[in-house]
CSV table of C-alpha atoms and ligand atoms in Angstrom, one decimal:
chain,number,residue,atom,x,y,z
A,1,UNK,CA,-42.8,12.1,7.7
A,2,UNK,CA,-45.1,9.1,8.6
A,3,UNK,CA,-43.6,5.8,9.8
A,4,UNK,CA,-45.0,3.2,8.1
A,5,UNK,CA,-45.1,0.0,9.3
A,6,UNK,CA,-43.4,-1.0,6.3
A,7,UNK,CA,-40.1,0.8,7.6
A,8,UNK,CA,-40.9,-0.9,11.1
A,9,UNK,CA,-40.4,-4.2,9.8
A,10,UNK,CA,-37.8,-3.5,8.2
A,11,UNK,CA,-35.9,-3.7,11.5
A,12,UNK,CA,-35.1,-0.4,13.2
A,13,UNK,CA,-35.5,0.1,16.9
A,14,UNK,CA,-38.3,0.7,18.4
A,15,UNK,CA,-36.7,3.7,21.1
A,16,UNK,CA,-34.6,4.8,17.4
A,17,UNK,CA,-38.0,5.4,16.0
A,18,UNK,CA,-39.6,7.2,19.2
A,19,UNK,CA,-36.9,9.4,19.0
A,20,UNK,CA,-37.1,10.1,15.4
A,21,UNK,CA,-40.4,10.8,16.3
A,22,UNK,CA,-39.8,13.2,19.2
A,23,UNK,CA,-37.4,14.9,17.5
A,24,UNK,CA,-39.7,15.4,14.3
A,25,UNK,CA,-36.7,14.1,12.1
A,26,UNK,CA,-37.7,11.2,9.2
A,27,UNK,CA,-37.5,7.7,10.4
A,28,UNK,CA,-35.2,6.7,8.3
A,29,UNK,CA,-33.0,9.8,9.0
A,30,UNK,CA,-29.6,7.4,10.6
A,31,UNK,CA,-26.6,8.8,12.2
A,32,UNK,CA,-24.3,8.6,9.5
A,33,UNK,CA,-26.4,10.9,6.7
A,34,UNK,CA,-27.4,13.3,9.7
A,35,UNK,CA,-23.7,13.9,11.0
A,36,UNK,CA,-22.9,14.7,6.8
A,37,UNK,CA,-25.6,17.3,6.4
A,38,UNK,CA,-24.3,18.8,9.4
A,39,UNK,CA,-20.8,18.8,8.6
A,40,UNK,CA,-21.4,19.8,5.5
A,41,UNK,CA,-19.2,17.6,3.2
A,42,UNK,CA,-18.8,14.0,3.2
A,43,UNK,CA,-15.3,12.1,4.4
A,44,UNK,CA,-14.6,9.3,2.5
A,45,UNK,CA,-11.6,7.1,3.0
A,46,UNK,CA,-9.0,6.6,0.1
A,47,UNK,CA,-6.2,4.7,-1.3
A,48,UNK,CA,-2.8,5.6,-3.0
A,49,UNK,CA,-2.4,4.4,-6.0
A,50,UNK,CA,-2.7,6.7,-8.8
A,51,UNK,CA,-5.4,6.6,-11.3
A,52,UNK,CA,-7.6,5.1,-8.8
A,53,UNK,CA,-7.1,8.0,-6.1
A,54,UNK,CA,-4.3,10.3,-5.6
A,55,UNK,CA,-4.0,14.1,-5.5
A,56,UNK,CA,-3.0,15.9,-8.6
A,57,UNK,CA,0.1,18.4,-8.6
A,58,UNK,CA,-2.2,21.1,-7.2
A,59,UNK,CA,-3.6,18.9,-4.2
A,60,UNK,CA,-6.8,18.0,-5.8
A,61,UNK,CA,-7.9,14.5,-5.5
A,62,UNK,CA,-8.2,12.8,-9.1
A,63,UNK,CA,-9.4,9.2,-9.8
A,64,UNK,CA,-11.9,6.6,-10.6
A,65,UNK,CA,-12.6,6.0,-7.0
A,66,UNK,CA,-12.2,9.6,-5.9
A,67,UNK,CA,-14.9,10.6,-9.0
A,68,UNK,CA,-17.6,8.3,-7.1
A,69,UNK,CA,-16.9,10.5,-4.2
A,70,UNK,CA,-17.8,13.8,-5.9
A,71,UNK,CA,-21.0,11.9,-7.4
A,72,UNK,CA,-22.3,11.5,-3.9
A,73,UNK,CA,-21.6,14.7,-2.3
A,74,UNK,CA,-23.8,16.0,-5.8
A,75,UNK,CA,-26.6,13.0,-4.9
A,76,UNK,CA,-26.7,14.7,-0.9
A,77,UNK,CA,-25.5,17.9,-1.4
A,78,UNK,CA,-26.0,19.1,-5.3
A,79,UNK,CA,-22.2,20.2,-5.2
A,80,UNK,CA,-19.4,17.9,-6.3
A,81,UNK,CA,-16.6,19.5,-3.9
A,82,UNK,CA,-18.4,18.9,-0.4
A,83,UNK,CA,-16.4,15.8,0.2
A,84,UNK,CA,-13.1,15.2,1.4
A,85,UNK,CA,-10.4,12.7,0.3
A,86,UNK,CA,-8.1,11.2,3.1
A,87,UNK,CA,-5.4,7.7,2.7
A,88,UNK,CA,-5.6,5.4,4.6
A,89,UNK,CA,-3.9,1.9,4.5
A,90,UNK,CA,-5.5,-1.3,3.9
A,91,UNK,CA,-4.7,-2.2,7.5
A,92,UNK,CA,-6.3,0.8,9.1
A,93,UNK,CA,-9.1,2.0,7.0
A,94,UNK,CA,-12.0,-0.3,7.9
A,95,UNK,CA,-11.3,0.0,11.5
A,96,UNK,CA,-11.0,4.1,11.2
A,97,UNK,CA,-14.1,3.6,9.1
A,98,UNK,CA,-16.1,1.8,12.0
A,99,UNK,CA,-14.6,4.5,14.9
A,100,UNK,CA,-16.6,7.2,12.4
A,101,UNK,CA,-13.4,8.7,10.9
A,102,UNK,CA,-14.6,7.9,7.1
A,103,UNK,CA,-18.6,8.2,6.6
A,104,UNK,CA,-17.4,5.8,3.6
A,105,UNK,CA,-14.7,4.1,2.2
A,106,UNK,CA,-13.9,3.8,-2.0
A,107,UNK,CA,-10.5,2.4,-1.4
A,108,UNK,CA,-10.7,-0.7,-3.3
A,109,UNK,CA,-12.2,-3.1,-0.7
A,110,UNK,CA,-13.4,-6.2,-1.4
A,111,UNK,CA,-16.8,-7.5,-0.2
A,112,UNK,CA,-16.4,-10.6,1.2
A,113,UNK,CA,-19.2,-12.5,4.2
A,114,UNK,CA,-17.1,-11.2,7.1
A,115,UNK,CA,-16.8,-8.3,6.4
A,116,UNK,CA,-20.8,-8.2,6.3
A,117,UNK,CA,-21.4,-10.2,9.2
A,118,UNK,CA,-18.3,-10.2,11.4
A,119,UNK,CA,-17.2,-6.3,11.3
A,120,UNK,CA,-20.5,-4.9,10.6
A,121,UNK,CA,-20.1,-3.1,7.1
A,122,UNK,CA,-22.3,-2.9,4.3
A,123,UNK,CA,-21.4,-2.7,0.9
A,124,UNK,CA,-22.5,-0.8,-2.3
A,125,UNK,CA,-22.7,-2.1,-5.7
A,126,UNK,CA,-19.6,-3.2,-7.1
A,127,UNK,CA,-17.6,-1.1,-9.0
A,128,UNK,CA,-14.7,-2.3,-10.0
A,129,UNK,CA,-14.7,-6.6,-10.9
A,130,UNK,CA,-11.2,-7.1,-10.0
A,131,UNK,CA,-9.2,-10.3,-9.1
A,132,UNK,CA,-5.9,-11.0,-7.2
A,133,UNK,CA,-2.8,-10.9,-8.9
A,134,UNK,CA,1.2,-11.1,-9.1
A,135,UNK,CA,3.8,-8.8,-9.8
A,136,UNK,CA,6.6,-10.6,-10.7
A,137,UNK,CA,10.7,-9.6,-11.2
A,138,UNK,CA,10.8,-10.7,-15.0
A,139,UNK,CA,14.7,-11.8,-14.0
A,140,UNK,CA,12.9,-15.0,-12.7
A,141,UNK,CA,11.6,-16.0,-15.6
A,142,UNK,CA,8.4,-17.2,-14.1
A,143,UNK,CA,5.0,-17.3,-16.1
A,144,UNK,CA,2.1,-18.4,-13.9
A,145,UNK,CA,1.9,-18.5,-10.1
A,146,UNK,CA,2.4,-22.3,-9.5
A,147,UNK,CA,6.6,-21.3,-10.4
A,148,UNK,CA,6.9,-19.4,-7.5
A,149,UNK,CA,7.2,-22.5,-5.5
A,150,UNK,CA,9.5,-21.5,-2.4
A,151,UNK,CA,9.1,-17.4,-3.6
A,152,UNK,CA,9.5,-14.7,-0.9
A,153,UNK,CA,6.1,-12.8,-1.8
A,154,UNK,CA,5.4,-9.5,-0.5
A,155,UNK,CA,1.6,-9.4,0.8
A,156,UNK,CA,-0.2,-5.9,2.4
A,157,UNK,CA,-1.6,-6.4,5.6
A,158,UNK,CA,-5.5,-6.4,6.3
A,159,UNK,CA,-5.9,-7.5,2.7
A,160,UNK,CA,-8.2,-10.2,1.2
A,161,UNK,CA,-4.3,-11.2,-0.6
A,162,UNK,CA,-3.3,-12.7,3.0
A,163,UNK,CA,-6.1,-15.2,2.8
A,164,UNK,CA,-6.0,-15.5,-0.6
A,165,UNK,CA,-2.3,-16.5,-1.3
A,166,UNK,CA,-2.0,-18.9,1.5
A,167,UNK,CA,-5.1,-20.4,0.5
A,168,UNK,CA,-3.1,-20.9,-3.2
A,169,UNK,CA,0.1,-22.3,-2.1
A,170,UNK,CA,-2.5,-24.4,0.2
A,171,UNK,CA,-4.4,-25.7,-2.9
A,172,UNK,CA,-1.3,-26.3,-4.8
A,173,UNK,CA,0.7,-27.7,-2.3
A,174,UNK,CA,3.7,-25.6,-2.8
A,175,UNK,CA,5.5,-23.2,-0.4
A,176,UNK,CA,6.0,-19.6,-0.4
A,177,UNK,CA,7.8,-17.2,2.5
A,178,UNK,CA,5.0,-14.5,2.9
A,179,UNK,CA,6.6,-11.4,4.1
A,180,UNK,CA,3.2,-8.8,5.3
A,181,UNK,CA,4.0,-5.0,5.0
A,182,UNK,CA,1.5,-2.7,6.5
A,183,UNK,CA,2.9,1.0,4.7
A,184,UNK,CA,2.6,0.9,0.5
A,185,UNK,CA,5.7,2.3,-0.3
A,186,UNK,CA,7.4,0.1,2.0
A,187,UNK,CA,5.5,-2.6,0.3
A,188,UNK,CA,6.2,-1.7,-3.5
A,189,UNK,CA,9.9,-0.9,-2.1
A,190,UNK,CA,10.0,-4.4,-0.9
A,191,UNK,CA,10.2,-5.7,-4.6
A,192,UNK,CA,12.3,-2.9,-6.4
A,193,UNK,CA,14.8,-3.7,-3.6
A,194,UNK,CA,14.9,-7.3,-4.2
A,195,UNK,CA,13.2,-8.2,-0.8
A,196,UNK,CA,10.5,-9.8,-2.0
A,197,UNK,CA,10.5,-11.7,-5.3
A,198,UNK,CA,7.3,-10.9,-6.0
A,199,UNK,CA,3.8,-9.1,-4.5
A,200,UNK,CA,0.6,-10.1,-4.3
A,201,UNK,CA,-2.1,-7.6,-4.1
A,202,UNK,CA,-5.3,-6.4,-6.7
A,203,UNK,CA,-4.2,-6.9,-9.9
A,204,UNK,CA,-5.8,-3.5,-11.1
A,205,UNK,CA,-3.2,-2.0,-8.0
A,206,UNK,CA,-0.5,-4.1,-9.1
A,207,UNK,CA,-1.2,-2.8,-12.6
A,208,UNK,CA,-1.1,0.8,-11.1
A,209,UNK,CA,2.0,0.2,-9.0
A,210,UNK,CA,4.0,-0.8,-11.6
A,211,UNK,CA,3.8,2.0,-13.9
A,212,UNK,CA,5.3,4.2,-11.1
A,213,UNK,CA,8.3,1.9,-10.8
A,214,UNK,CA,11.6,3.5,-12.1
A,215,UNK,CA,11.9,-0.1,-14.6
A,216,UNK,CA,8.8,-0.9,-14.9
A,217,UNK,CA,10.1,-3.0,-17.7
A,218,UNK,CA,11.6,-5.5,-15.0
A,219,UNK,CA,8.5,-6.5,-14.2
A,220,UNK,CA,5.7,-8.2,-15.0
A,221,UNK,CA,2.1,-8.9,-13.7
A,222,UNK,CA,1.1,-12.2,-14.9
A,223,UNK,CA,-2.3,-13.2,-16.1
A,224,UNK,CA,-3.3,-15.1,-13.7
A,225,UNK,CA,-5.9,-14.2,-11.3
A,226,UNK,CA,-5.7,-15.9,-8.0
A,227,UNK,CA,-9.0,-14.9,-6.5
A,228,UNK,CA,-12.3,-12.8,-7.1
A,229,UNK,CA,-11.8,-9.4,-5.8
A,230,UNK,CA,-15.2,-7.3,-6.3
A,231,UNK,CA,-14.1,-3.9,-5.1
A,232,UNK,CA,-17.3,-2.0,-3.9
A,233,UNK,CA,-17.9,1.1,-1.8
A,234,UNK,CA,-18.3,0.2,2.3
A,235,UNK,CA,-20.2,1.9,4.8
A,236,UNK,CA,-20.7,1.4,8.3
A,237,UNK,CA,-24.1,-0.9,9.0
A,238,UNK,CA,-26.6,1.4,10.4
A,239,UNK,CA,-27.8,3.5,8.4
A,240,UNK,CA,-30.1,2.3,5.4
A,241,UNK,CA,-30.6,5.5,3.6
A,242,UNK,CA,-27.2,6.8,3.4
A,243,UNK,CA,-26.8,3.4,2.1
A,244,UNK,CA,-29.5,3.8,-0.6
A,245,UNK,CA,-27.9,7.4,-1.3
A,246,UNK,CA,-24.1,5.2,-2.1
A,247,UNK,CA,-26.2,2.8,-4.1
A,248,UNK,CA,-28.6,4.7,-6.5
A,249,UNK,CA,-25.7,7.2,-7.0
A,250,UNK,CA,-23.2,4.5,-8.1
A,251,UNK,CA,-26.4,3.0,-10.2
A,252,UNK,CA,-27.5,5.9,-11.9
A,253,UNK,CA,-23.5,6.5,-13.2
A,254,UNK,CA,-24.0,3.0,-15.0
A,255,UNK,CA,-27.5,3.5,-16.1
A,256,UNK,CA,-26.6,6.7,-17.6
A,257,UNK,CA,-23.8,4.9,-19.3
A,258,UNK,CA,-26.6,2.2,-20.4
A,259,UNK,CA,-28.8,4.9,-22.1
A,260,UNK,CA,-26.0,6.2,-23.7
A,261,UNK,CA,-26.1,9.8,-21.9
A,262,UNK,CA,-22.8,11.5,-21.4
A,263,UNK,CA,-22.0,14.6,-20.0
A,264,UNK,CA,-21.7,16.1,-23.6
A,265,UNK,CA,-25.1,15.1,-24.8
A,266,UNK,CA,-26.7,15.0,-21.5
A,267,UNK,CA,-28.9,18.1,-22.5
A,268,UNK,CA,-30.5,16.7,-25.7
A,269,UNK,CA,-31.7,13.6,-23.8
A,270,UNK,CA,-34.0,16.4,-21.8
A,271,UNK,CA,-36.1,16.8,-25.0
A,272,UNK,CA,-36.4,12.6,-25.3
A,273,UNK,CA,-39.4,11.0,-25.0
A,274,UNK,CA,-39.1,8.2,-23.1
A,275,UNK,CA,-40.8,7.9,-19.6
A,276,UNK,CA,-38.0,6.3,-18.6
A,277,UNK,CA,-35.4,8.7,-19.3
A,278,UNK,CA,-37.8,11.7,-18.4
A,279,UNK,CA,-38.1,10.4,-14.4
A,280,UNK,CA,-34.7,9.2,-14.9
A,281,UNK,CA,-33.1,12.8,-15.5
A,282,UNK,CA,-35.9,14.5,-13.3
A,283,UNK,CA,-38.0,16.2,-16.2
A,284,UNK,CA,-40.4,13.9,-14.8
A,285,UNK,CA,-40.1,14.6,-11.1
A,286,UNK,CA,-42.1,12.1,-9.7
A,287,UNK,CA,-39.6,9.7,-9.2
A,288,UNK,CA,-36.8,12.2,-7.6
A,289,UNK,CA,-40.2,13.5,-5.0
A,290,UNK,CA,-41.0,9.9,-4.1
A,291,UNK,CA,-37.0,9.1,-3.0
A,292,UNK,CA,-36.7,12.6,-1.3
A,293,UNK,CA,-34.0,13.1,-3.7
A,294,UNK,CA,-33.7,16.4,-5.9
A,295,UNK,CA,-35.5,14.6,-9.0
A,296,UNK,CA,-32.3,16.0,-10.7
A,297,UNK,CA,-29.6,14.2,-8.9
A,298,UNK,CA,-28.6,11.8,-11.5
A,299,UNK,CA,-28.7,14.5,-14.6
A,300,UNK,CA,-26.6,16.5,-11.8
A,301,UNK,CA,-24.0,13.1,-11.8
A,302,UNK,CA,-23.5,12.9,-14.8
A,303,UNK,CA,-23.3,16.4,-15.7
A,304,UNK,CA,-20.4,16.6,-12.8
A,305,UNK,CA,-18.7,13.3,-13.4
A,306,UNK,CA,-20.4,11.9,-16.1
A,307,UNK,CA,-21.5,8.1,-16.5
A,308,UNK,CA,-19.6,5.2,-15.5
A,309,UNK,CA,-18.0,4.8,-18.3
A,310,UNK,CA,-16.6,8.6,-18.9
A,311,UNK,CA,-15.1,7.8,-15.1
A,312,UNK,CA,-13.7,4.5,-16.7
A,313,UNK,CA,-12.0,5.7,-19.2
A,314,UNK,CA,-10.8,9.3,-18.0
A,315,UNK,CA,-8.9,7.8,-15.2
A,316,UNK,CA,-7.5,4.3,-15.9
A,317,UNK,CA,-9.1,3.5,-19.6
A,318,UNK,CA,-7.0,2.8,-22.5
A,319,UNK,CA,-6.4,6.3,-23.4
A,320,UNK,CA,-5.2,6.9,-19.9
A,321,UNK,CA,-1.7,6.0,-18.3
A,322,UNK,CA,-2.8,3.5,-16.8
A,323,UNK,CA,-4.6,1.8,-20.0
A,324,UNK,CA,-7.1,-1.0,-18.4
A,325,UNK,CA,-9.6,-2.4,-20.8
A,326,UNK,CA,-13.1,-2.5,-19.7
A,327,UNK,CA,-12.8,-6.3,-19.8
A,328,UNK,CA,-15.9,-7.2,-16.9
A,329,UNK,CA,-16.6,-3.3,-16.2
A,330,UNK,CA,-18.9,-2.6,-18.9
A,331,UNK,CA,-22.5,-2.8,-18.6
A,332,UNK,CA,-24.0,-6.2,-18.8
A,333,UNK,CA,-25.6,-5.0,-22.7
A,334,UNK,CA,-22.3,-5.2,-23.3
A,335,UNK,CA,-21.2,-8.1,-22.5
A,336,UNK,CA,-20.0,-6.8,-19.0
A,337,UNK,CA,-21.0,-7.2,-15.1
A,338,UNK,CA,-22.2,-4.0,-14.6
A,339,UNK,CA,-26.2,-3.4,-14.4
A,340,UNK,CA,-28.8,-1.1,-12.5
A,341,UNK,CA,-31.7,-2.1,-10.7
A,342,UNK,CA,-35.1,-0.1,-12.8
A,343,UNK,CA,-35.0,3.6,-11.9
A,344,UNK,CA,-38.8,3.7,-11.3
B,401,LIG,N1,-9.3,-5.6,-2.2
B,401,LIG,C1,-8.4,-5.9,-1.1
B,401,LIG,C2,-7.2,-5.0,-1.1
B,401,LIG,C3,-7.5,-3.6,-0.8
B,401,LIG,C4,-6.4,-2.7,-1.2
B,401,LIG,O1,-5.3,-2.9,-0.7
B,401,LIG,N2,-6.6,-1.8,-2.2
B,401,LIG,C5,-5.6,-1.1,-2.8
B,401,LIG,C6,-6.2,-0.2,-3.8
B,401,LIG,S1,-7.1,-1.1,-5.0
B,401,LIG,C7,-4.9,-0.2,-1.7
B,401,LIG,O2,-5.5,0.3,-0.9
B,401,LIG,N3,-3.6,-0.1,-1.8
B,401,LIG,C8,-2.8,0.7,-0.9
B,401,LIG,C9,-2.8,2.1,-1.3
B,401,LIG,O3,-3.5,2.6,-2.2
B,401,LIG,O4,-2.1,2.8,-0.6
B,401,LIG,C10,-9.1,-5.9,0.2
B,401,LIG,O5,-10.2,-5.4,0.3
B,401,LIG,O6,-8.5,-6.3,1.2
């Protein structure tokens, strides 16, 4: 493939380029998408906390995060199971994931500036609009965060929640005794064994934890959020295209939902009309030829996974366990956050 000077400007190195060149491979070929296609599957880098990501009782990783895993290894590889699922804790994942141990992580991180800048990671669109929450013993009677004054609050370490709760009690001028746990179950442990008075964390993880409690009765997430907490996949900076791949993968599960194509009707929206859905689902192959993707890749999505939405509300909607509402996670013609860039 040519290099244009387009893709020159765009900032790679000159001696990268050369020796795409010399070696034949595309420019915009990058070290993480080539070690991938050699491998052969894709390692992404997961949480714990069921209905997000968590094995099921025969070992196979279920879950809203884990279902934009299998969407990519269809975008690079046409086949939903070349990807692996490993946990990781919050405290160890983004290192692991800049040492090369994860090609990706869909663990619930937040994208925040340093993360960007500082620690070198790119992000993909936003998945899941979260904020910080709570989870509170009901015992103490407490209804919004300012009553904690003087609270022992349990807080993961290498979370946004460290920042973010000293940053409240800052604000409000109250105390609190933060007590950081690195290891989740010692963490949720902290408050069923009266450790901690309360934890801070996600509020959709919070929401998750507590459902796996043994009373979950005895406690109670309070509606508060205490910061925004846009959870988005992150990749290691470095490679632009397997960063396009992560975004136009997560984008076409949300256009799909936007269209109203599901993985049940998927095949009668091959007979539609509209140029936009024809290059969308590839019968138009144009625009799959011009990305270098198989023009198919999002009909393949959502025939795998199906559109955002399906992966909504299989895993944590309200006719799952877990029961979130959409609230911000529906697509902006909705009245939610969620919108894709023009497939064109
Ligand atoms: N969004 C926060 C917190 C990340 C986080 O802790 N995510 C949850 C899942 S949403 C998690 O990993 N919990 C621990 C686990 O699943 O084991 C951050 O990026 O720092």
């Amino acid at each position: 493939m040519l290099v244009t000077s387009n893709r020159l400007g765009r900032g790679l190195g000159y001696s990268v380029v050369l020796a795409g060149l010399l070696a034949g491979t595309a420019a915009w070929a990058g070290p993480t998408l080539d070690a991938i296609k050699q491998r052969g599957s894709i390692k992404v880098g997961v949480g714990t906390s069921p209905g997000f990501f968590a094995p099921d009782s025969n070992g196979k990783w279920q879950g809203f995060f884990v279902d934009f895993g299998r969407a990519l290894a269809v975008t690079v590889f046409g086949d939903a199971e070349k990807v692996s699922f490993t946990s990781s804790s919050p405290q160890q994942r983004l290192p692991a994931l800049q040492a090369g141990e994860f090609d990706i992580l869909l663990s619930g991180v937040t994208q925040t500036a340093t993360r960007s800048f500082k620690l070198g990671f790119h992000f993909g669109p936003i998945v899941f609009y979260d904020g910080q929450g709570l989870l509170v013993k009901k015992a103490l009677g407490v209804s919004k965060a300012a009553e904690l004054d003087g609270a022992t609050i349990g807080i993961q370490s290498g979370t946004t929640g460290e920042l973010n709760i000293a940053d409240f009690f800052r604000k409000t001028k109250k105390s609190f005794k933060p007590v950081v746990i690195e290891e989740t179950k010692e963490f949720v442990n902290a408050l069923e064994s009266g450790r901690v008075d309360a934890l801070t964390q996600d509020a959709s993880d919070l929401a998750l934890r507590r459902i796996q409690l043994g009373k979950p009765d005895d406690y109670v997430l309070l509606p508060e959020r205490l910061s925004k907490e846009p959870l988005a996949p992150a990749v290691r900076s470095g490679d632009d295209r397997w960063l396009e791949i992560v975004n136009w993968t997560v984008y076409a599960t949300i256009q799909a939902e936007e269209y109203g194509i599901t993985q049940a009707n998927i095949d009668e929206f091959l007979k539609s009309e509209d140029p936009g859905i024809k290059r969308f689902l590839g019968v138009d192959k144009s625009l799959g030829e011009a990305l270098e993707l198989d023009p198919k890749f999002a009909y393949n999505i959502v025939k795998a996974v199906g559109n955002y939405g399906e992966i909504f509300e299989r895993n944590i909607g309200k006719k799952s366990k877990v029961g979130f509402e959409r609230g911000y996670n529906q697509p902006w013609s909705q009245g939610g956050l969620l919108y894709s860039p023009p497939f064109r």
